[in-house]
Short mmCIF file of C-alpha atoms in Angstrom, two decimals:
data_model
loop_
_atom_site.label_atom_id
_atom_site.label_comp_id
_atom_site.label_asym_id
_atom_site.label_seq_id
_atom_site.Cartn_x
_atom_site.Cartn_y
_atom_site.Cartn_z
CA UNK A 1 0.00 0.00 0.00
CA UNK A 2 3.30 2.70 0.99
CA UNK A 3 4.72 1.70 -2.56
CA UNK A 4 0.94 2.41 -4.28
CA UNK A 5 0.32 5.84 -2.24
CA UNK A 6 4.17 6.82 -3.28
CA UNK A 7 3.09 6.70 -7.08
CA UNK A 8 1.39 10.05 -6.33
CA UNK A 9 4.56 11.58 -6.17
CA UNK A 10 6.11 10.19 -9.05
CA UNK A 11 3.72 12.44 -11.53
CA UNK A 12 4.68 15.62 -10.95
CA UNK A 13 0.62 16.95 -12.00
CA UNK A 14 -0.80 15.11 -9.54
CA UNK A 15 1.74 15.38 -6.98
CA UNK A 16 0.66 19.81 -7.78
CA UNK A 17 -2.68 18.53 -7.02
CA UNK A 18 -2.30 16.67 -3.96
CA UNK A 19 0.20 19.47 -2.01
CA UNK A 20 -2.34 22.29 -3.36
CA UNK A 21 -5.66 20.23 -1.98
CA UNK A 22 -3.27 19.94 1.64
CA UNK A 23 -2.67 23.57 1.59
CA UNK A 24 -6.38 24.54 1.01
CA UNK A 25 -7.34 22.16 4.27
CA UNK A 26 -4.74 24.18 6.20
CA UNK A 27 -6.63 27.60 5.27
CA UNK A 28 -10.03 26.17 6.57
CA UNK A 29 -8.32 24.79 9.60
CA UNK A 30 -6.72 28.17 10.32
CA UNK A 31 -9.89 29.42 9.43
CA UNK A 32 -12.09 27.45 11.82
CA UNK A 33 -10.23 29.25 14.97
CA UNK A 34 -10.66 32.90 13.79
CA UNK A 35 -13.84 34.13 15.70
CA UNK A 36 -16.24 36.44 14.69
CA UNK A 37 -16.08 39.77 16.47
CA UNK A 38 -18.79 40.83 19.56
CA UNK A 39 -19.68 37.15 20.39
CA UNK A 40 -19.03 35.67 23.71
CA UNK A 41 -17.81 31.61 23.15
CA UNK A 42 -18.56 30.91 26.74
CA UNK A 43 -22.29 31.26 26.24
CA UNK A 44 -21.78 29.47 22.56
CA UNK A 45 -20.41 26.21 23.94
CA UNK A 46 -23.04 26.35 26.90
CA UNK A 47 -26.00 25.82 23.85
CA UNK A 48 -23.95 22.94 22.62
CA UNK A 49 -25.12 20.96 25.80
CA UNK A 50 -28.33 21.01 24.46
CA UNK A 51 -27.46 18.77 21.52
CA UNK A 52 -29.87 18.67 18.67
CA UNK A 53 -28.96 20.85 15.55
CA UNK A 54 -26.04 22.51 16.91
CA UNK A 55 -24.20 19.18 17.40
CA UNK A 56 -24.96 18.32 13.70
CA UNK A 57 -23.60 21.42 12.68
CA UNK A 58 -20.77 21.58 14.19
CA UNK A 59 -20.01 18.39 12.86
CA UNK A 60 -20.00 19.53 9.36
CA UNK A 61 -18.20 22.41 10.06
CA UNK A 62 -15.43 21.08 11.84
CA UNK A 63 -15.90 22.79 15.25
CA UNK A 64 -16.03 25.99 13.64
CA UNK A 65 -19.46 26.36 15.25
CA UNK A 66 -19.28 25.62 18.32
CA UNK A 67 -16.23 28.33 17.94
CA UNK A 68 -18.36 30.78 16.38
CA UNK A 69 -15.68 31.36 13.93
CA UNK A 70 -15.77 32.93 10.56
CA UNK A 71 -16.52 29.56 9.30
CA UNK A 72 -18.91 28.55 11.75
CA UNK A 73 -21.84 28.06 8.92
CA UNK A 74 -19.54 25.50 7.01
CA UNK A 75 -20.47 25.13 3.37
CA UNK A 76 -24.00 24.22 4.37
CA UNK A 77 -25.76 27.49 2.56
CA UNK A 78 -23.68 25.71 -1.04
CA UNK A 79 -25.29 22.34 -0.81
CA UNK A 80 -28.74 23.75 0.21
CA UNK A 81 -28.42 26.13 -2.94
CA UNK A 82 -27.26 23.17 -5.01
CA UNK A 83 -29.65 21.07 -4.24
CA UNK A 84 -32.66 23.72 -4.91
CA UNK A 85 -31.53 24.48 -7.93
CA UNK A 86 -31.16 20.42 -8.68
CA UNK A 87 -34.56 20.48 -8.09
CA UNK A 88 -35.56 23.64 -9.83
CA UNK A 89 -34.09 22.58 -13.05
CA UNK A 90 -37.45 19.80 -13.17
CA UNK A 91 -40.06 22.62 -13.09
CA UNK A 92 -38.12 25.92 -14.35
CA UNK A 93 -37.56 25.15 -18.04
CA UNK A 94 -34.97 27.56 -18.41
CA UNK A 95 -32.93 25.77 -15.96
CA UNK A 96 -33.79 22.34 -17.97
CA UNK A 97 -32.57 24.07 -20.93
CA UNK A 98 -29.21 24.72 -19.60
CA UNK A 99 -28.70 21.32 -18.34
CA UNK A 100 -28.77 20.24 -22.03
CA UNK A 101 -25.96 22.90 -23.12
CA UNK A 102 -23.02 21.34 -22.04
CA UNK A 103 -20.05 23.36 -20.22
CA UNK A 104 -21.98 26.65 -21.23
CA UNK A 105 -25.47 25.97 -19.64
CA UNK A 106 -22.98 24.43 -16.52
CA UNK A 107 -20.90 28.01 -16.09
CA UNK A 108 -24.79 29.70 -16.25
CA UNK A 109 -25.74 27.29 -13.84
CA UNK A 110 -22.76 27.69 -11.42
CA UNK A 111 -23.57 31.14 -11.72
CA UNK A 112 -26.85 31.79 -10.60
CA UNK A 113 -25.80 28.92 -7.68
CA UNK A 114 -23.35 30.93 -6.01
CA UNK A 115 -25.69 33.86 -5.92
CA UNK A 116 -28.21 31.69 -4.77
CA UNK A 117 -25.75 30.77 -2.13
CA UNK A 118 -24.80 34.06 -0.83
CA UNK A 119 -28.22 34.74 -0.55
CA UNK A 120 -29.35 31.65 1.72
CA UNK A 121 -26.01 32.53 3.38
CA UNK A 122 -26.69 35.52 4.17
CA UNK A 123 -30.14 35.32 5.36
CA UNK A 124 -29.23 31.77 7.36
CA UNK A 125 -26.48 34.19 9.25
CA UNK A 126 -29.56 36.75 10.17
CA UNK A 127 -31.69 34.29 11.77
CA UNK A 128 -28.54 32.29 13.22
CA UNK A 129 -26.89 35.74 14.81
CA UNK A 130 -30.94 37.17 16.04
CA UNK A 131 -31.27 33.25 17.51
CA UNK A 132 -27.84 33.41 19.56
CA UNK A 133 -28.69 36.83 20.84
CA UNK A 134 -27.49 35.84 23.70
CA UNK A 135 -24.34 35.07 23.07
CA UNK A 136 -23.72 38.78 21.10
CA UNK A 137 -22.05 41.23 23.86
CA UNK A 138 -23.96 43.89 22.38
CA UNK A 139 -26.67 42.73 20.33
CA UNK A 140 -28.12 46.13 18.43
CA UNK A 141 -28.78 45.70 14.56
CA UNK A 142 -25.53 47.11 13.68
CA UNK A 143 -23.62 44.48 15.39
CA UNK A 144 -26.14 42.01 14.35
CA UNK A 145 -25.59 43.14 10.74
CA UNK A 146 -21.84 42.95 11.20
CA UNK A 147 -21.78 39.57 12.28
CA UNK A 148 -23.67 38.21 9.46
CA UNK A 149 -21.74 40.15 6.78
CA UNK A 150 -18.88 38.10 8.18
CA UNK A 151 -20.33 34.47 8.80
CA UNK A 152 -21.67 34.96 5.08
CA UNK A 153 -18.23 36.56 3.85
CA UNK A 154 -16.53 32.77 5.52
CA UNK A 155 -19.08 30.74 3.41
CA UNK A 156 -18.57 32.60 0.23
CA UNK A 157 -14.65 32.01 0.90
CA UNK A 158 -15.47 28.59 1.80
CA UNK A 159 -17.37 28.19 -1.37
CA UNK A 160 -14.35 29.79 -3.14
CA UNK A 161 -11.98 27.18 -1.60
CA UNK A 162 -14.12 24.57 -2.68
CA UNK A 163 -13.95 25.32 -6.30
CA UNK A 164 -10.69 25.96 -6.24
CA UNK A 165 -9.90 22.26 -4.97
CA UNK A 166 -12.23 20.60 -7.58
CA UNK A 167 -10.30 22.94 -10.60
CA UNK A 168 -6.44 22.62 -9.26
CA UNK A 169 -6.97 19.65 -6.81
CA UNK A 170 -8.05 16.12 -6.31
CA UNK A 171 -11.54 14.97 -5.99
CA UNK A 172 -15.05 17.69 -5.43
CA UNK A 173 -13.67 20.66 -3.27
CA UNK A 174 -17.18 21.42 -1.69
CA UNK A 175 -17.32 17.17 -0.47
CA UNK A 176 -13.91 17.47 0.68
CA UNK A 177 -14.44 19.93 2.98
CA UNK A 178 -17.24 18.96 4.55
CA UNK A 179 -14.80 15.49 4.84
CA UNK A 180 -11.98 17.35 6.60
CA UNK A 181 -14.75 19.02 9.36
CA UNK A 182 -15.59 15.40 9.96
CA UNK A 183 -12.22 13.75 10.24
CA UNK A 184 -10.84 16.91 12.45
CA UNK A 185 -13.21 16.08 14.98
CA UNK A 186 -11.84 12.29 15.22
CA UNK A 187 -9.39 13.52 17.42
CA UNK A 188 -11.75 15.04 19.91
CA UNK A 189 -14.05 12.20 20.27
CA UNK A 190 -10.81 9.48 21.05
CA UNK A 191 -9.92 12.39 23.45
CA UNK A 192 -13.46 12.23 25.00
CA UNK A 193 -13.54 8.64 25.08
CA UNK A 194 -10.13 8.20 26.77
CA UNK A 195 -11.79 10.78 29.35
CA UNK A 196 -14.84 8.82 29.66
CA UNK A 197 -12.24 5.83 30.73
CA UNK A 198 -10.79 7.79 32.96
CA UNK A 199 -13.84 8.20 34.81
CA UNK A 200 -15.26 5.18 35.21
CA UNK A 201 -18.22 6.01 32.98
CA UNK A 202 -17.47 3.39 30.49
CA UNK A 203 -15.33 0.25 30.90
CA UNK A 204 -12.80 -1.39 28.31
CA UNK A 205 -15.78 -3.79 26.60
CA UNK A 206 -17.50 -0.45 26.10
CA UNK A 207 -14.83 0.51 23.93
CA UNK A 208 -14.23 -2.62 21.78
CA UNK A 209 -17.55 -3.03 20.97
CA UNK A 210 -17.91 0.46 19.62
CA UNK A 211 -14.50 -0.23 17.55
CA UNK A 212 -15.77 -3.62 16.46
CA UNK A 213 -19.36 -1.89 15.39
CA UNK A 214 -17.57 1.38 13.65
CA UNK A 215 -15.30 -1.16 12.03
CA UNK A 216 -17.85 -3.44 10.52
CA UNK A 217 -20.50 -0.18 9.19
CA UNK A 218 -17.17 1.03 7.83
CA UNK A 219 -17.04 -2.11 5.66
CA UNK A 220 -20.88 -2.49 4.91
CA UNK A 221 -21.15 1.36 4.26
CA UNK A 222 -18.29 0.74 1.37
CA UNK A 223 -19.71 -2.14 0.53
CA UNK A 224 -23.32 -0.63 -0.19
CA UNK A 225 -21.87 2.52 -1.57
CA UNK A 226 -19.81 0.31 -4.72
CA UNK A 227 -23.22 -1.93 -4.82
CA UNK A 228 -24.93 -1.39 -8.42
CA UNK A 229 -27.28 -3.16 -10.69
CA UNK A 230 -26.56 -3.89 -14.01
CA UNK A 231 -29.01 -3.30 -16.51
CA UNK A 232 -28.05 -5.44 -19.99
CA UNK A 233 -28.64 -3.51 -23.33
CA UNK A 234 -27.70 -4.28 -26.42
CA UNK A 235 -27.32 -1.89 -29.57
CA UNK A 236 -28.66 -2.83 -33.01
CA UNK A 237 -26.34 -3.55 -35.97
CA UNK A 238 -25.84 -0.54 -38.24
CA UNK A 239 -23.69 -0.26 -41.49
CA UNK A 240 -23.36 3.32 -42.51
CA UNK A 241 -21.33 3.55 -46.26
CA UNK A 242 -18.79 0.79 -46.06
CA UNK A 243 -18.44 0.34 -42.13
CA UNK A 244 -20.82 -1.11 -39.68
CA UNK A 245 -21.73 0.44 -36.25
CA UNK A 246 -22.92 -1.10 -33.07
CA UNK A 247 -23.82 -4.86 -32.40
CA UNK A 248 -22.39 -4.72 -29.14
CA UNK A 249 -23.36 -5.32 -25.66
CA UNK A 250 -23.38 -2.98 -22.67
CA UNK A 251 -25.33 -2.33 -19.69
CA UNK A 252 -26.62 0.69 -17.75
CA UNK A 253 -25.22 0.97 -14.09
CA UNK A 254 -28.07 1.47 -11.59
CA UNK A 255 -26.39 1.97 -7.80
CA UNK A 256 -27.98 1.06 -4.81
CA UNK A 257 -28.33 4.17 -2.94
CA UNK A 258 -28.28 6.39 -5.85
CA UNK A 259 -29.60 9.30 -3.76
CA UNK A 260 -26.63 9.09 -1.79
CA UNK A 261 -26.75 10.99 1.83
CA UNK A 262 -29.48 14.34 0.48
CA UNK A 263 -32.16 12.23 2.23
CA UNK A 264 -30.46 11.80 5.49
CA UNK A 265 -29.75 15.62 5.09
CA UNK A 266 -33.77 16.87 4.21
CA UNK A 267 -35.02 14.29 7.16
CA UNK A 268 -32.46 16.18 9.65
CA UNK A 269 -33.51 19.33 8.89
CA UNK A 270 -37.52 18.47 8.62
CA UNK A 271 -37.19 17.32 11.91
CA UNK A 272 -34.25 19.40 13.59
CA UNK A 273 -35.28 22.91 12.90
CA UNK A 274 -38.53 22.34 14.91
CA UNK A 275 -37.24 20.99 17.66
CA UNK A 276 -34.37 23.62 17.70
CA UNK A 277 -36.32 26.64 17.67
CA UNK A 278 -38.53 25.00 20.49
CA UNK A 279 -35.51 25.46 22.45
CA UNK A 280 -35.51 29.30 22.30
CA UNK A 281 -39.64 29.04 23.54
CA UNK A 282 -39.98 29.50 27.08
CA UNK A 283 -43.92 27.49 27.08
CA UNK A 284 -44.76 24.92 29.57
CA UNK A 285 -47.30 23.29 26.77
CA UNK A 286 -44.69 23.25 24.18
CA UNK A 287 -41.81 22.05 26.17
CA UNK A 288 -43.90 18.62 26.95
CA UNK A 289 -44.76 18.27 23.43
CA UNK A 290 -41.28 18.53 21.96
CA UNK A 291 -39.77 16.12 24.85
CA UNK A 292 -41.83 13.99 22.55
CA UNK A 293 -39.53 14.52 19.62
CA UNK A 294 -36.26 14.61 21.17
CA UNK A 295 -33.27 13.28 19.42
CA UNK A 296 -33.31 9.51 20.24
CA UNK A 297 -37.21 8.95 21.57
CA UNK A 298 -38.84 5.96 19.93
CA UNK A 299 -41.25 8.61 18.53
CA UNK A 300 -38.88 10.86 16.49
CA UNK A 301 -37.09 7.59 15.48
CA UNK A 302 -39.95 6.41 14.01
CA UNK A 303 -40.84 9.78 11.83
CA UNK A 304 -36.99 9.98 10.91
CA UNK A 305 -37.16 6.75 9.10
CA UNK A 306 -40.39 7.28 7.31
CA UNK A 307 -38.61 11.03 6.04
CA UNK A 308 -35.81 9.03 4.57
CA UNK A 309 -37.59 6.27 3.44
CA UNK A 310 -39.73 9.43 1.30
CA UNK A 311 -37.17 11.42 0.85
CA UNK A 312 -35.27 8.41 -1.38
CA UNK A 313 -37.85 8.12 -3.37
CA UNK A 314 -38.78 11.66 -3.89
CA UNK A 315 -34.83 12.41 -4.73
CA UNK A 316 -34.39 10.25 -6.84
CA UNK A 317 -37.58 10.44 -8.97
CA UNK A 318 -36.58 14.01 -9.45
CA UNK A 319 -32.63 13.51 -10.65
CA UNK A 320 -33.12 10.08 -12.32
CA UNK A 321 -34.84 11.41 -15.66
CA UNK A 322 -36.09 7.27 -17.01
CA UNK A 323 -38.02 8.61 -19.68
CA UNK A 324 -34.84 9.98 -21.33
CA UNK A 325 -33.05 7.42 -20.88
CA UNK A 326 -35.16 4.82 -23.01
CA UNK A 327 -35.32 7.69 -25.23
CA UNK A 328 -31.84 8.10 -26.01
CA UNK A 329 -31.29 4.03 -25.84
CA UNK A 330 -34.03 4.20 -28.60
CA UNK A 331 -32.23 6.87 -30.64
CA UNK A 332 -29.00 5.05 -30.96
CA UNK A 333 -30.25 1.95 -31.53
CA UNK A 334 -30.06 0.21 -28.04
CA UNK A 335 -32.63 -1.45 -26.34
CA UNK A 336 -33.03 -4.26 -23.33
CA UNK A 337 -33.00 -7.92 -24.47
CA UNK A 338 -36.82 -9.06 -24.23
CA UNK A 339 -38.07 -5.50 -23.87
CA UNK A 340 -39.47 -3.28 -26.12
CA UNK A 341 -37.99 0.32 -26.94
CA UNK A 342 -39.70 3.43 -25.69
CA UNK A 343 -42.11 3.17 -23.38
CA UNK A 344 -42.09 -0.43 -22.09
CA UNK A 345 -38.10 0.18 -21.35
CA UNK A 346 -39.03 3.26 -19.29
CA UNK A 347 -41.74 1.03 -17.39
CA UNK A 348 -39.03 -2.05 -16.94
CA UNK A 349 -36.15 0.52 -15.46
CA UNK A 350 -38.45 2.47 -13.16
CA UNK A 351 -39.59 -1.18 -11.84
CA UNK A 352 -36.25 -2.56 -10.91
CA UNK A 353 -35.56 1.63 -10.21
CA UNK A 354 -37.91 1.37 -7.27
CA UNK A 355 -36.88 -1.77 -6.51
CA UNK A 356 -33.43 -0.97 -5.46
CA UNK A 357 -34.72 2.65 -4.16
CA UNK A 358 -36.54 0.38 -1.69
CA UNK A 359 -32.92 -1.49 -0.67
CA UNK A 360 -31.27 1.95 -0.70
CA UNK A 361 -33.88 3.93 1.97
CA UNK A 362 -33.38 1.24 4.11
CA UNK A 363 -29.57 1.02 3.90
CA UNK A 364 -29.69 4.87 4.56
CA UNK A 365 -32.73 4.60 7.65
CA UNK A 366 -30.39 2.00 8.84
CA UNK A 367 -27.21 4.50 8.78
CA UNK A 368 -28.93 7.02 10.22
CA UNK A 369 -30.45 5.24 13.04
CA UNK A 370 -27.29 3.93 14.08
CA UNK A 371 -25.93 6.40 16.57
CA UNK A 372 -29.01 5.68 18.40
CA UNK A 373 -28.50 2.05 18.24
CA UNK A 374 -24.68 2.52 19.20
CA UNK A 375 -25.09 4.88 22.07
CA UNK A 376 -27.68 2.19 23.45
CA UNK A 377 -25.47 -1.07 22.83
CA UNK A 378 -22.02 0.51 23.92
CA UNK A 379 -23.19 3.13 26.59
CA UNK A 380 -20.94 5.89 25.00
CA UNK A 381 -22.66 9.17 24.58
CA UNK A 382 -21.59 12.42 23.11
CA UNK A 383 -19.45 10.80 20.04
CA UNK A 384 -21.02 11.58 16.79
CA UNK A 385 -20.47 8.19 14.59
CA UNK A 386 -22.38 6.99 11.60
CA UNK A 387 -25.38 8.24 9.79
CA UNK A 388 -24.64 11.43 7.83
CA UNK A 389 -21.15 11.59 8.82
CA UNK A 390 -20.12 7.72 8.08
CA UNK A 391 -21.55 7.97 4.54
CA UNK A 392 -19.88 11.02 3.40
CA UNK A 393 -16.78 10.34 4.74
CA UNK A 394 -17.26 6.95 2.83
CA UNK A 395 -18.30 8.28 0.15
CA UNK A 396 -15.87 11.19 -0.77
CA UNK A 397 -13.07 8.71 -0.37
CA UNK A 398 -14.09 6.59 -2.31
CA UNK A 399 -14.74 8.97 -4.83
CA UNK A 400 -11.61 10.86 -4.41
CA UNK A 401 -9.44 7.92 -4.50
CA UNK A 402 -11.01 6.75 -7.77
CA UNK A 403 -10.45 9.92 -9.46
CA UNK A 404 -6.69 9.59 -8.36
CA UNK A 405 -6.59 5.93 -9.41
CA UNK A 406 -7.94 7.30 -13.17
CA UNK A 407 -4.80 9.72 -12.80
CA UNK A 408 -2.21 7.01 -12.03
CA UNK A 409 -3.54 4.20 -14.62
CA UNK A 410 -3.65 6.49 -17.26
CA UNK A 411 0.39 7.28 -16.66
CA UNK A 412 0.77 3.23 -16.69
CA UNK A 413 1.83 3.40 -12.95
CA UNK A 414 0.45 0.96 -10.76
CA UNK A 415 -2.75 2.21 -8.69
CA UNK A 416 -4.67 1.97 -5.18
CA UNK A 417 -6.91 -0.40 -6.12
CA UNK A 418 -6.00 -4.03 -6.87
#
């Protein structure tokens, strides 16, 4: 494996690539412990016993939250713009339009999503700084104002960073930062476990079954994630002048989870925000009724795994476009053996579609569920592991070390995987 990783450094491109993605991670570490000016951490950290959303965040941004630094929002406002303009393209047929024009209708795109983002930035960063209140020394609108020009100004760099990664580095920039927040706070949660030793809270069997456990999801998470069907098509026989086209076979790779971790992401924050703002409501009534739907009750549990379960399903109706594929397997002369083109090869692909959409919500209910289930089996509270966090990590490496793989075959040196 030392002699595979050191082919990185024997092509001097990708070896640029690798040293420049290192040296972006160092700016958003540096940048995670500059705070933002007229907040007070003490009374920051003391909402972060509270759990719920904050933890979550925090999370993605690599402590930068519970910091209140300049990157405390994390790239959060990017994906949320992404994925409404994802969705917008279905309905808004200008958008649909420039998803069929190539690297053009992608720069137009990319455009009008990083406006979109400094928007939702900017107005998250409102309702975050008049919701912490009172943690602001002195919370009048111009301070208020101040801090949200700032916490939007870190996104927008954040963004920046991110783009900059995919163009001059290895792998997507915006998924690899959101990876780094995770992994930085692996050290912290071995330091609170080692303190939890210490204690006497948990005991040593504690421990090994939680490494056992995060050891074996590890595997079945890859596993899962590298899971696809194979759809078999074959393309018709052609012969165009003096040469003959097609008459080959293929097939058209359907993954497991093809939503990937958006669901886990739209049931968190159906559920979370609620709950959250709850928190900030000083109401007998309304205290009783969200105990009801605290993090972990059988009740909440329950709900979060129906949201994924629709989310899934609602995702991936919306990206998966069936009816053009079939169309454009009928257009170049493909078709499934014992299926009809057009219509009938739409039906057959949304059937076995929804079939593994039905494997993949559950995989991803499972993976979310599974802090809950750990924290009950090992006793060991307070360590975010699994669900949202588990797949992307799994996920961007995966993808990241594929992408380098591509750049290492194609010099005819010897690659990661064997």
């Amino acid at each position: 494996m030392l002699s595979a990783l050191s082919n990185i450094f024997k092509i001097p491109e990708l070896r640029q690539r690798v040293i420049f993605t290192l040296i972006m991670f160092a700016v958003f570490r540096m940048g995670t412990h500059i705070p933002v000016p007229g907040v007070d951490p003490t009374a920051i950290e003391q909402l972060f016993n509270n759990g719920s959303l904050f933890g979550l965040l925090d999370l993605f941004s690599g402590g930068a939250f519970s910091k209140f630094s300049i990157f405390a929002m994390s790239i959060t406002p990017y994906i949320n713009a992404a994925i409404i303009m994802q969705l917008l393209t279905v309905v808004v047929p200008t958008l649909e339009q420039w998803s069929k024009e190539g690297a053009e209708g992608h720069k137009k795109t990319t455009k009008v999503t990083r406006q979109l983002t400094v928007v939702l930035a900017f107005l998250q960063a409102i309702g975050m700084s008049i919701g912490l209140k009172a943690a602001i020394l002195n919370p009048n609108p111009v301070n208020i104002l101040i801090i949200a020009i700032t916490l939007t100004a870190g996104t927008t760099l954040l963004m920046w960073i991110g783009e900059q990664i995919t163009a001059q580095g290895v792998g997507n920039g915006i998924s690899l930062i959101i990876f780094a927040g995770i992994v930085a706070a692996l050290p912290k949660n071995i330091g609170t476990m080692y303190q939890y030793l210490r204690a006497g809270t948990i005991n040593y069997f504690s421990v090994l079954l939680f490494v056992i456990i995060a050891v074996a999801m590890i595997v079945f998470v890859i596993y899962v994630e590298a899971a696809y069907r194979r759809v078999p098509i074959t393309y018709a026989k052609r012969v165009v002048g003096a040469r003959g086209f097609g008459g080959h076979s293929s097939h058209i790779p359907l993954k497991v989870n093809q939503a990937g971790v958006i669901p886990i992401i739209f049931a968190s924050s159906v559920l979370m925000f609620p709950i959250t703002v709850v928190q900030f409501i000083d109401i007998p009534e309304v205290q009783k009724v969200a105990a009801y739907l605290q993090w972990g009750t059988p009740l909440q549990t329950s709900i979060y795994v129906v949201l994924i379960i629709f989310f899934t399903y609602f995702y991936t109706a919306v990206t998966v476009k069936i009816p053009d594929m079939a169309d454009n397997l009928k257009k170049y002369g493909g078709f499934v053996p014992g299926i009809r083109p057009g219509q009938p090869t739409a039906d057959y692909i949304d059937h076995v579609l929804t079939r593994l959409t039905l494997a993949g919500s559950v995989f991803l209910a499972f993976i979310a569920v599974l802090p809950t289930l750990m924290g009950g089996l090992t006793h060991i509270q307070g360590i975010y592991f699994g669900g949202t966090a588990l797949l992307i990590v799994v996920s961007v490496a995966l993808h990241t070390m594929k992408q380098i793989e591509a750049m290492v075959v194609m010099r005819h040196y010897e690659g990661f995987m064997r």
